[in-house]
Tab-separated table of C-alpha atoms in Angstrom:
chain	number	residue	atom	x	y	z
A	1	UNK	CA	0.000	0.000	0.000
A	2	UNK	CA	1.431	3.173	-0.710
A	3	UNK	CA	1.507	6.242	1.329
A	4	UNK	CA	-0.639	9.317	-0.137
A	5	UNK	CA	0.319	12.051	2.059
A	6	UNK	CA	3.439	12.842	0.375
A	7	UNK	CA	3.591	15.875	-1.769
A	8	UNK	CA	4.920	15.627	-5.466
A	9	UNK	CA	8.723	16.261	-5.440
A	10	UNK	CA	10.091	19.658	-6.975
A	11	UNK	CA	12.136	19.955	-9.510
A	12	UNK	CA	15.057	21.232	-6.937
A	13	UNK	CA	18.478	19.418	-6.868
A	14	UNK	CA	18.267	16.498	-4.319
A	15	UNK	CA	18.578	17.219	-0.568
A	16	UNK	CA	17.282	20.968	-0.867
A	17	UNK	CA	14.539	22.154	1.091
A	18	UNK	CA	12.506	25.297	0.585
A	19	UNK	CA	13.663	28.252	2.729
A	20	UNK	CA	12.392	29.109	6.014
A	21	UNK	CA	10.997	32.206	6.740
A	22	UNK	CA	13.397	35.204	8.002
A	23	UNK	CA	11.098	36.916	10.808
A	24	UNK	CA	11.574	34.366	13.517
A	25	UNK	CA	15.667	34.968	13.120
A	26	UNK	CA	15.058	39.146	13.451
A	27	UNK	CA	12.743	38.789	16.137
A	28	UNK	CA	15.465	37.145	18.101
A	29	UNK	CA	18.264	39.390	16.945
A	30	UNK	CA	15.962	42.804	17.800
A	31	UNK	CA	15.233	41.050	21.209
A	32	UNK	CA	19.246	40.151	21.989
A	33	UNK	CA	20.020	43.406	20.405
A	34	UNK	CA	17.227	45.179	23.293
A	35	UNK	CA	18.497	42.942	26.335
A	36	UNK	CA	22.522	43.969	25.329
A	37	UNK	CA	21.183	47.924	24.938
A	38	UNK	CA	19.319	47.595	28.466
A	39	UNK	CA	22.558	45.627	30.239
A	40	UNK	CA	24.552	49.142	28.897
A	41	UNK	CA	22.159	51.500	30.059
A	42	UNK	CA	21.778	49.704	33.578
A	43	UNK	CA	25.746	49.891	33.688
A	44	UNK	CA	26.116	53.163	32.346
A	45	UNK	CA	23.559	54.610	35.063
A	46	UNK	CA	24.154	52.588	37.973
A	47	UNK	CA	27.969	51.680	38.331
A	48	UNK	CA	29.589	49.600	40.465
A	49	UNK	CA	31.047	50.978	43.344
């Protein structure tokens, strides 16, 4: 019996995949990018002693 679920192959080269989407990557850059600008600011206006 064979399996029906599978989508027709594409006419890419063997062992590529379609690309993901970008936003999830940015979204975690902008949010590292925040926490490192916050870290600054909190050592910029409260130093250590």
């Amino acid at each position: 019996m064979s399996d029906q679920k599978h989508e027709p192959l594409p006419d890419a080269p063997f062992g590529t995949s379609p690309r993901r989407p970008a936003w999830p990557l940015i979204t975690l850059i902008i949010i590292f990018l925040l926490w490192v600008t916050i870290l600054i600011w909190l050592a910029v206006k409260y130093p250590a002693r």
